[in-house]
PDB file of C-alpha atoms in Angstrom:
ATOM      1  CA  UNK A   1     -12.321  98.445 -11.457  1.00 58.00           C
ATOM      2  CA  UNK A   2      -9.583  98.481 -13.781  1.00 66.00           C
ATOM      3  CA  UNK A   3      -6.884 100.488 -13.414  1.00 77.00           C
ATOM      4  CA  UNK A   4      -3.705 101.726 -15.245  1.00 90.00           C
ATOM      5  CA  UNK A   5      -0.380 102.839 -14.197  1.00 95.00           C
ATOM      6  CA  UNK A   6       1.213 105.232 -16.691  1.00 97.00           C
ATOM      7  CA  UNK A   7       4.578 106.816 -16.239  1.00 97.00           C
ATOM      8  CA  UNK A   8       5.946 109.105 -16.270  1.00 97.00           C
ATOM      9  CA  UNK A   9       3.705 112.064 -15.265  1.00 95.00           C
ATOM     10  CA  UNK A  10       5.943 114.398 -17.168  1.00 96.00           C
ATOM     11  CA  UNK A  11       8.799 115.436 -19.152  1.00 96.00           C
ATOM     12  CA  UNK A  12      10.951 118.269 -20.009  1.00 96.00           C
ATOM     13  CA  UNK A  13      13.765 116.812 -22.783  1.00 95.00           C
ATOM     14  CA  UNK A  14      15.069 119.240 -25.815  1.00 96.00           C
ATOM     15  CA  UNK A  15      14.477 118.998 -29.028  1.00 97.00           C
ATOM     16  CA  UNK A  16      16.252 115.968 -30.883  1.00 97.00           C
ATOM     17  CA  UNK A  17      15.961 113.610 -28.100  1.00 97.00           C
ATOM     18  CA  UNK A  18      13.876 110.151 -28.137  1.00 97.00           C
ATOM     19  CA  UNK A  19      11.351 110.035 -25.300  1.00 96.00           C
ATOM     20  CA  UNK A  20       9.911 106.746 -23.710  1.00 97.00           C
ATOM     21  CA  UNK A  21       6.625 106.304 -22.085  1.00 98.00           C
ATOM     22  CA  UNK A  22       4.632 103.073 -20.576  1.00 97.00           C
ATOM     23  CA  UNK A  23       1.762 101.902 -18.849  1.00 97.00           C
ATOM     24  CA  UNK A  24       0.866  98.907 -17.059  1.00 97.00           C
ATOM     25  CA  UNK A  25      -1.842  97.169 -15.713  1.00 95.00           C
ATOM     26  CA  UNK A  26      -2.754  94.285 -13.134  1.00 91.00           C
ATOM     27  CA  UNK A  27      -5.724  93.275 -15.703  1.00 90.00           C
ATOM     28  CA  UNK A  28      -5.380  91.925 -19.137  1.00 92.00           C
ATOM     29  CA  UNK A  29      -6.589  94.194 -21.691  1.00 91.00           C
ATOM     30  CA  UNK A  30      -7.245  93.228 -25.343  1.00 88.00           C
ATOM     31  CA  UNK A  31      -6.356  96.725 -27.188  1.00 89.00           C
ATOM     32  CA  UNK A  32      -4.148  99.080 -26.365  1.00 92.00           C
ATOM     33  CA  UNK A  33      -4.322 102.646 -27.829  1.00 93.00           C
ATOM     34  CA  UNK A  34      -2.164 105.607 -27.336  1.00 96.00           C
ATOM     35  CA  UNK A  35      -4.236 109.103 -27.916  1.00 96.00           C
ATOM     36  CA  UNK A  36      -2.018 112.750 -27.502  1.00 97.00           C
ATOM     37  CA  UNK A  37      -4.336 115.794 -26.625  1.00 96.00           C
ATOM     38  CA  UNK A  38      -3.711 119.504 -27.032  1.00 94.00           C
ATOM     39  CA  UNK A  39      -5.122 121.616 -24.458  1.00 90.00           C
ATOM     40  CA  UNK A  40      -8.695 122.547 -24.805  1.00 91.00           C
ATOM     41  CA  UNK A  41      -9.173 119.616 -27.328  1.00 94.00           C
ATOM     42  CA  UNK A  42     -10.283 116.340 -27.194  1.00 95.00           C
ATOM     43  CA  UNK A  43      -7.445 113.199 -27.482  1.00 95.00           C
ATOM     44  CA  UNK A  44      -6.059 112.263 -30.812  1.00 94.00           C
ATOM     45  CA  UNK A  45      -5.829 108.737 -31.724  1.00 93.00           C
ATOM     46  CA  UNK A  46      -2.092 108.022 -32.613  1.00 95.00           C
ATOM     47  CA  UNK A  47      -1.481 104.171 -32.498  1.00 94.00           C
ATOM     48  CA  UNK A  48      -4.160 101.371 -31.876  1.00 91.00           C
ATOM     49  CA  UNK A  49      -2.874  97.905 -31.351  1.00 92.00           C
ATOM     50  CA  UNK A  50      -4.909  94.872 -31.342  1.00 88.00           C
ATOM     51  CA  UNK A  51      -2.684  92.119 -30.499  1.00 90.00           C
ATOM     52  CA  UNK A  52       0.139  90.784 -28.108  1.00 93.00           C
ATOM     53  CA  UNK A  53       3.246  91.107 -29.326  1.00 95.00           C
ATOM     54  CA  UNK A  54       2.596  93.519 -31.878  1.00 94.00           C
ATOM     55  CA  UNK A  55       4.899  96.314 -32.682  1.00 96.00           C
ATOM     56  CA  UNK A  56       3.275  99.365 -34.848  1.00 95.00           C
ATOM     57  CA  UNK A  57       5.495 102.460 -35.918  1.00 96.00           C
ATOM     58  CA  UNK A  58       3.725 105.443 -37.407  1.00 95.00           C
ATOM     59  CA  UNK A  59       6.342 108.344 -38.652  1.00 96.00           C
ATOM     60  CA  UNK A  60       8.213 109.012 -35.259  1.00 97.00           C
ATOM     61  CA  UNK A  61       5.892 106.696 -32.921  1.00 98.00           C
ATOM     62  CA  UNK A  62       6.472 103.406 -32.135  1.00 98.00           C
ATOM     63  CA  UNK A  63       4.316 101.452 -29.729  1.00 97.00           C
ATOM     64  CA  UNK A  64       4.169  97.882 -28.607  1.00 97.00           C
ATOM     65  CA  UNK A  65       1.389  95.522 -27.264  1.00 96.00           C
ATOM     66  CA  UNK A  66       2.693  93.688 -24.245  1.00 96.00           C
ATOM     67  CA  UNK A  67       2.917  90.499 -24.234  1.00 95.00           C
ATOM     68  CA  UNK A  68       1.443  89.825 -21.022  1.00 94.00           C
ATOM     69  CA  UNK A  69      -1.531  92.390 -22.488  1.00 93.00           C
ATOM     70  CA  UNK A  70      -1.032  94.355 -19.265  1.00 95.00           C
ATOM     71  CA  UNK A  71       1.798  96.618 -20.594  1.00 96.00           C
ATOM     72  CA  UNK A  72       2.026  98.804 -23.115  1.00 97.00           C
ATOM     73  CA  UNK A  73       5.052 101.275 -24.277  1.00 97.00           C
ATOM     74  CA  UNK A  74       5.345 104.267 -26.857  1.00 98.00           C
ATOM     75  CA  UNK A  75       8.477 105.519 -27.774  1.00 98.00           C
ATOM     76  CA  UNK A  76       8.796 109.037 -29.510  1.00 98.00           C
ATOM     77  CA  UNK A  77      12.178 109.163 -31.641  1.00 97.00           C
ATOM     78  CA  UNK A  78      13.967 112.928 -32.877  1.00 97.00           C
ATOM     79  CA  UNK A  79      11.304 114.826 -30.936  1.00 97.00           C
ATOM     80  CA  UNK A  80       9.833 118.601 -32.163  1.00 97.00           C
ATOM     81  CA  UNK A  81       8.718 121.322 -30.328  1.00 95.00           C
ATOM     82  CA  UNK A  82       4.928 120.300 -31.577  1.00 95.00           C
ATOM     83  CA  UNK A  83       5.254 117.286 -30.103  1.00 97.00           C
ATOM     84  CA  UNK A  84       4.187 119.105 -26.755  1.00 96.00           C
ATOM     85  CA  UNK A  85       1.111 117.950 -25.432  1.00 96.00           C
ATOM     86  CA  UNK A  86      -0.284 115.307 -22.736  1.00 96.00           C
ATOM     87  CA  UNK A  87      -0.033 111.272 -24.025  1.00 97.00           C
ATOM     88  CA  UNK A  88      -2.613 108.815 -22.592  1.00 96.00           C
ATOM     89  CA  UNK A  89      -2.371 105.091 -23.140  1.00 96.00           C
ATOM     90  CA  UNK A  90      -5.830 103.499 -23.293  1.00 94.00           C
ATOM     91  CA  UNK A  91      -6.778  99.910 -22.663  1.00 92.00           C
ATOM     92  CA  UNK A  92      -9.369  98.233 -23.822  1.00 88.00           C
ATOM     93  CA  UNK A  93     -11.452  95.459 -23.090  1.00 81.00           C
ATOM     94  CA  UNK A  94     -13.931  93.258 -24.500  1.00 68.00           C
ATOM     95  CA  UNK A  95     -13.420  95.192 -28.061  1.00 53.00           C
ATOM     96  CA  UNK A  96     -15.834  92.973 -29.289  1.00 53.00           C
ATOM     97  CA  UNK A  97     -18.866  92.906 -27.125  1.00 58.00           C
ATOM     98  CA  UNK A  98     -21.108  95.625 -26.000  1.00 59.00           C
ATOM     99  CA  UNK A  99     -19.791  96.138 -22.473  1.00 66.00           C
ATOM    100  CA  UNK A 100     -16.684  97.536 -24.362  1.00 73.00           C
ATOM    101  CA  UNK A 101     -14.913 100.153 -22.188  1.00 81.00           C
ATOM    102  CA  UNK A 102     -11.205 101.819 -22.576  1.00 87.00           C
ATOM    103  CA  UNK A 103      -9.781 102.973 -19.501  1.00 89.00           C
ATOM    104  CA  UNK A 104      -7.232 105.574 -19.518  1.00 92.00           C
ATOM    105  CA  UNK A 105      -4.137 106.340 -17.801  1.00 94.00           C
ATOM    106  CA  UNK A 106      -3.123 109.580 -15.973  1.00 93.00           C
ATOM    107  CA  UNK A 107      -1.625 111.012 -19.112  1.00 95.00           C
ATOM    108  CA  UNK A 108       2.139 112.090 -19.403  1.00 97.00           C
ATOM    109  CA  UNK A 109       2.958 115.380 -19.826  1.00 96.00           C
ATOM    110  CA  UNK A 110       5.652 116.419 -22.304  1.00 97.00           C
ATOM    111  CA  UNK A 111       7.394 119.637 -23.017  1.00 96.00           C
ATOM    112  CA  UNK A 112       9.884 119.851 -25.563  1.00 96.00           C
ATOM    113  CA  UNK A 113      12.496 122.551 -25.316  1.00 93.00           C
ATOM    114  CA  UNK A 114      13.440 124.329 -28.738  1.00 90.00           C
TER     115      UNK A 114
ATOM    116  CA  UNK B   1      -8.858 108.676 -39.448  1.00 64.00           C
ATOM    117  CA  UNK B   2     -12.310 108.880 -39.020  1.00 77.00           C
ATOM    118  CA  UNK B   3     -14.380 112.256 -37.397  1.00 90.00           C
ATOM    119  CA  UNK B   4     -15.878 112.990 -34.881  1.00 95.00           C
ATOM    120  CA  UNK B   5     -17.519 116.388 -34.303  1.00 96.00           C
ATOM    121  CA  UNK B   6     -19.172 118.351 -31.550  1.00 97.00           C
ATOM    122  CA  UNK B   7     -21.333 121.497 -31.021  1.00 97.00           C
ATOM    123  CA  UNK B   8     -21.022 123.697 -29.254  1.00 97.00           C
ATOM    124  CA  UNK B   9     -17.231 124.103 -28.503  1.00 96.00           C
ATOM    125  CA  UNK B  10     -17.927 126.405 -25.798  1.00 96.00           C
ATOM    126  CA  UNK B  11     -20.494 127.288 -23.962  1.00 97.00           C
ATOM    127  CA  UNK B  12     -21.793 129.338 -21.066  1.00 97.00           C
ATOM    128  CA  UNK B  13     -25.039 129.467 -19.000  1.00 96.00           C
ATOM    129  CA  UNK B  14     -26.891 130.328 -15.828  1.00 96.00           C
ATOM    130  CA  UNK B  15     -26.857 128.108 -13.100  1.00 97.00           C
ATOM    131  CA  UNK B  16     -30.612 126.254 -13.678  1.00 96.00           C
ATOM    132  CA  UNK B  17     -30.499 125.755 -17.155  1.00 97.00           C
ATOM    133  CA  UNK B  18     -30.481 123.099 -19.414  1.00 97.00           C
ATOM    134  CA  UNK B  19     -27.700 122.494 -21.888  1.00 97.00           C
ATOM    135  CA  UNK B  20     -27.261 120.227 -25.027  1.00 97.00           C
ATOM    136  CA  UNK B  21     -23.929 118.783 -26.546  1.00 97.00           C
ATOM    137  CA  UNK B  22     -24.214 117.295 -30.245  1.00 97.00           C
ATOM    138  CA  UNK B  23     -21.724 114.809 -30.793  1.00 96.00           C
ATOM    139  CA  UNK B  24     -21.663 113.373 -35.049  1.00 95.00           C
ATOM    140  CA  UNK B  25     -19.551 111.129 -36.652  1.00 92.00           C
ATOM    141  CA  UNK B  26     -18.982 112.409 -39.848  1.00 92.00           C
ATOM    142  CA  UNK B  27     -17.509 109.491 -42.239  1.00 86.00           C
ATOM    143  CA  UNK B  28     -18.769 106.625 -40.395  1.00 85.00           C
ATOM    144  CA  UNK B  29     -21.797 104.584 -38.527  1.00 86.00           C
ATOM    145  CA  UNK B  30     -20.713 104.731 -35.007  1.00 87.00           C
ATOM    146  CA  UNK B  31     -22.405 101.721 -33.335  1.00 84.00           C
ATOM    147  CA  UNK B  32     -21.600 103.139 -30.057  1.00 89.00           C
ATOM    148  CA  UNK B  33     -21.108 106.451 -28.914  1.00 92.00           C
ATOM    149  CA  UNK B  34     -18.994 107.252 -25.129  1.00 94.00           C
ATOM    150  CA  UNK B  35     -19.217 110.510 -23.084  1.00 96.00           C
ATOM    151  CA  UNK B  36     -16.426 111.470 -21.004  1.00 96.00           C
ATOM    152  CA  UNK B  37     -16.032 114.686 -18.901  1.00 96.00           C
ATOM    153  CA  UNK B  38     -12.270 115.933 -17.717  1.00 95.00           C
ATOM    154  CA  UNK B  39     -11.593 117.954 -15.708  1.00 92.00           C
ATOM    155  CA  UNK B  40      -8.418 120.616 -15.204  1.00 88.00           C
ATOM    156  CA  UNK B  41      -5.169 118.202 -15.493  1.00 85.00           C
ATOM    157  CA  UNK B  42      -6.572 115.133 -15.189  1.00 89.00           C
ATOM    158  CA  UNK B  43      -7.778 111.978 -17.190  1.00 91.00           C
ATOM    159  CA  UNK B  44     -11.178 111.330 -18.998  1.00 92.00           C
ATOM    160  CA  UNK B  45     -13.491 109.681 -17.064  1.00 92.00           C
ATOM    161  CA  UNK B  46     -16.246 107.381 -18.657  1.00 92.00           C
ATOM    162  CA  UNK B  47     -20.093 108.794 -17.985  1.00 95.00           C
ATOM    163  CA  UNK B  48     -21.793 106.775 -20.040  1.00 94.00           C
ATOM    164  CA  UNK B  49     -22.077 104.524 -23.184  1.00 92.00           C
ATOM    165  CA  UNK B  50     -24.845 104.775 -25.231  1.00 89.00           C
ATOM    166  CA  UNK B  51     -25.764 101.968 -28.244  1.00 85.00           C
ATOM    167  CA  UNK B  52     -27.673 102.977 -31.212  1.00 78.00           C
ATOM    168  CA  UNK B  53     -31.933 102.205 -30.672  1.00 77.00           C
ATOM    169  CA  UNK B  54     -30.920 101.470 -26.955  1.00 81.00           C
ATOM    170  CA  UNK B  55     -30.753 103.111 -23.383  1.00 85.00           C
ATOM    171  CA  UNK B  56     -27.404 104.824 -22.279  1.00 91.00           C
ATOM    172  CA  UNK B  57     -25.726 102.910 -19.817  1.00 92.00           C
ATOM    173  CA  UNK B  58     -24.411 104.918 -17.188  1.00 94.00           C
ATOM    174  CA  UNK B  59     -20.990 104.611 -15.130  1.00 93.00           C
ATOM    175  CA  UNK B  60     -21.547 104.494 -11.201  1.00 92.00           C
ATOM    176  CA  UNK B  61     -21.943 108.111  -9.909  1.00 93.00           C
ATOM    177  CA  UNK B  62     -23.026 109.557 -12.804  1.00 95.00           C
ATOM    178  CA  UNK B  63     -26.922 110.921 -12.716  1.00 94.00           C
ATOM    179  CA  UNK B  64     -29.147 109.587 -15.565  1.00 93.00           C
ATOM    180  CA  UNK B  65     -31.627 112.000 -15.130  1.00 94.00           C
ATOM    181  CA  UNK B  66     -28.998 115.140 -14.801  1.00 96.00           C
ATOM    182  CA  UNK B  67     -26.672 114.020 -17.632  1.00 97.00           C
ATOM    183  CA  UNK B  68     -29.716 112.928 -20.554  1.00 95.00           C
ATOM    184  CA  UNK B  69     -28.229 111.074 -23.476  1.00 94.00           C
ATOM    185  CA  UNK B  70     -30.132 110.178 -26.957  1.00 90.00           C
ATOM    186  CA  UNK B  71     -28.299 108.373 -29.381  1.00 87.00           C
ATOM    187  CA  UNK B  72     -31.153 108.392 -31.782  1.00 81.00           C
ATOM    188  CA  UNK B  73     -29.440 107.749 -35.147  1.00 89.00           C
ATOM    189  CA  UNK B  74     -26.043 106.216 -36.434  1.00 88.00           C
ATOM    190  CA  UNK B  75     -23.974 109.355 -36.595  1.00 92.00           C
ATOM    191  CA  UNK B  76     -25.443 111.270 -33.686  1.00 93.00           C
ATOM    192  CA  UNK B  77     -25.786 111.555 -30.058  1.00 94.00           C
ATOM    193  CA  UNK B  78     -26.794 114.204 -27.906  1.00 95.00           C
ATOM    194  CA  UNK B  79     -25.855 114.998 -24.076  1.00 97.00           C
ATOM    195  CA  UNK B  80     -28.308 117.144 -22.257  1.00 97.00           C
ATOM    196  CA  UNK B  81     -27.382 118.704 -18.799  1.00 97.00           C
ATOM    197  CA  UNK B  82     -30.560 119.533 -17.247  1.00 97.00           C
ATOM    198  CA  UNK B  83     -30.574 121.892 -14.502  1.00 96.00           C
ATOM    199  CA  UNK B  84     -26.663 122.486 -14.721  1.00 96.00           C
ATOM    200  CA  UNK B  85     -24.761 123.930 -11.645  1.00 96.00           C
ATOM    201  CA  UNK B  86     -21.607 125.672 -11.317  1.00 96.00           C
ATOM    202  CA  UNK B  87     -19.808 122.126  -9.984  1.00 95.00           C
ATOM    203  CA  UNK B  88     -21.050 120.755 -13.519  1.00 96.00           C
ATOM    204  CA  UNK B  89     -18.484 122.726 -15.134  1.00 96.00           C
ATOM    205  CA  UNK B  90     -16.286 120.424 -16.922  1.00 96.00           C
ATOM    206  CA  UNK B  91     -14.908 119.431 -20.701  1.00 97.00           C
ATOM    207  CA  UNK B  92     -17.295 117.088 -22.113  1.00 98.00           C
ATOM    208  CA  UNK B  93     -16.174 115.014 -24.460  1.00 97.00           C
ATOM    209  CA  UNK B  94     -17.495 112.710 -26.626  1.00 97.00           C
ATOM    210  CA  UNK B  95     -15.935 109.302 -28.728  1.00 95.00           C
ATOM    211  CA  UNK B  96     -17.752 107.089 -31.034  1.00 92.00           C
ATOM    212  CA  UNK B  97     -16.943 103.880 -32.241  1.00 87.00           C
ATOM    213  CA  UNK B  98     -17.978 101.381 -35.422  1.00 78.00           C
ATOM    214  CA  UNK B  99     -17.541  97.745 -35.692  1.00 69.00           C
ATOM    215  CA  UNK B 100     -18.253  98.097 -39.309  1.00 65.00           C
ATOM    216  CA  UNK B 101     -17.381 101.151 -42.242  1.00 55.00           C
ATOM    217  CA  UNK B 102     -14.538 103.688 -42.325  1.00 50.00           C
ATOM    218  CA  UNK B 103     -13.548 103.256 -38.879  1.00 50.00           C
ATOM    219  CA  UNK B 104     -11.070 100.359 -37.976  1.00 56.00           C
ATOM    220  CA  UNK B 105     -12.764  97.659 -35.756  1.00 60.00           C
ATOM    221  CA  UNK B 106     -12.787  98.447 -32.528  1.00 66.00           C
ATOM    222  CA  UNK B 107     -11.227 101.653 -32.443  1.00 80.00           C
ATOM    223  CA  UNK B 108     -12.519 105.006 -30.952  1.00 87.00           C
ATOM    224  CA  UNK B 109     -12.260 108.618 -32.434  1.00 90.00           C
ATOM    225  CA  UNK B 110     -13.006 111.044 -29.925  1.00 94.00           C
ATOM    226  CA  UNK B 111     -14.496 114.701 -30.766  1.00 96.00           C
ATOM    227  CA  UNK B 112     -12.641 118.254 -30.028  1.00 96.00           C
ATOM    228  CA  UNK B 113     -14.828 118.641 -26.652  1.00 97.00           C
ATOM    229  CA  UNK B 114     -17.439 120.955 -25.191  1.00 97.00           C
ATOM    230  CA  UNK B 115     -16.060 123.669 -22.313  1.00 97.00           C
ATOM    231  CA  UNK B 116     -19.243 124.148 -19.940  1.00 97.00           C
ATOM    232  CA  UNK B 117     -18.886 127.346 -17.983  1.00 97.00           C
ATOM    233  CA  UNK B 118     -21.678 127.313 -15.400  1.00 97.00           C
ATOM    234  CA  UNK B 119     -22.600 130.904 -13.640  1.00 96.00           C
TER     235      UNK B 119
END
């Protein structure tokens, strides 16, 4: 099945710093989504993009939809202590059908030092 | 964004019984509802995806006649875990989607999650 490569599996950076995260795939997906989830809750949608190429900010978040639609990146910029938590890319394919199915990366871990 | 909600947040049983999981989106007509279970540090991983009026369809593995799933009505969906063992311990979540409403196209909103503590 599909599968997605997301990197890296953690990271410790202080407070202030911009923080980069990707994940790639050897299939072509036609959404990605980025989800960040607290422990002992379930994922919260942060960015959904739709189409390649596209570039979507929202407050401190930017992500980008490769344009091969096998990549995907989100960049965090002047990061806060709550920005703690674990970061999973989604991709997902045939958005518009019923066999509709994201498949998640491993999740990145990030701690934020005060 | 839209909601999703689920009850209970917790539970605990004996080994044997059954257990139910209500999953409801609250501001939208999810078209499709998704149960995932996760365990300790890792990713979600797909059980099954039920369609509103039809069948679940379940992911390779998973038991359709341990892990019951009703998606009777636009906004709800139920997960039953019949006969639950201590290995079926897990956070159970569940994500719905729309193609139509509140929620963007396409997009799914997952609920806070179930803990399962089986004894």
């Amino acid at each position: 099945g599909q599968q997605l490569n997301q990197s890296p599996q953690s990271m410790f950076i202080q407070e202030g710093e911009d923080v980069s995260m990707n994940c790639t795939s050897s299939s072509i997906f036609n959404t990605w989504l980025w989800y960040k989830q607290d422990p002992g809750e379930g994922p919260v949608l942060l960015i959904a993009l739709y189409k390649a190429g596209e570039l979507t900010s929202n407050g401190r978040l930017t992500a980008q939809f490769g344009i091969t639609r096998k990549d995907s990146f989100l960049n965090i910029s002047a990061s806060i202590p709550s920005d703690v938590g674990i970061y999973f890319c989604a991709g997902g394919s045939n958005s518009g059908g019923s066999n509709y199915k994201l498949t998640f990366g491993k999740g990145t871990l990030l701690t934020v030092n005060p | 964004g839209a909601v999703v909600s689920q009850h209970p947040s917790w539970v605990i049983c004996k080994s044997g019984t059954s257990v139910k999981i209500e999953c409801r989106s609250l501001d939208f007509q999810a078209t499709t509802m998704f149960w995932y279970r996760q365990f300790p540090k890792q990713s979600l991983m797909l059980m099954a995806t039920s369609n509103e009026g039809s069948k679940a369809t379940y992911e390779q593995g998973v038991e359709k006649d341990k892990f019951l799933i009703n998606h009777a009505s636009l906004t709800l969906s139920t997960l039953t875990v019949t006969s639950a063992h201590p290995e079926d311990s897990s956070f159970y979540i569940c994500s719905a989607r729309s193609l139509r409403g509140l929620a963007a196209m396409g997009t799914q909103y997952f609920g806070p999650g179930t803990r399962l503590t089986v004894l």
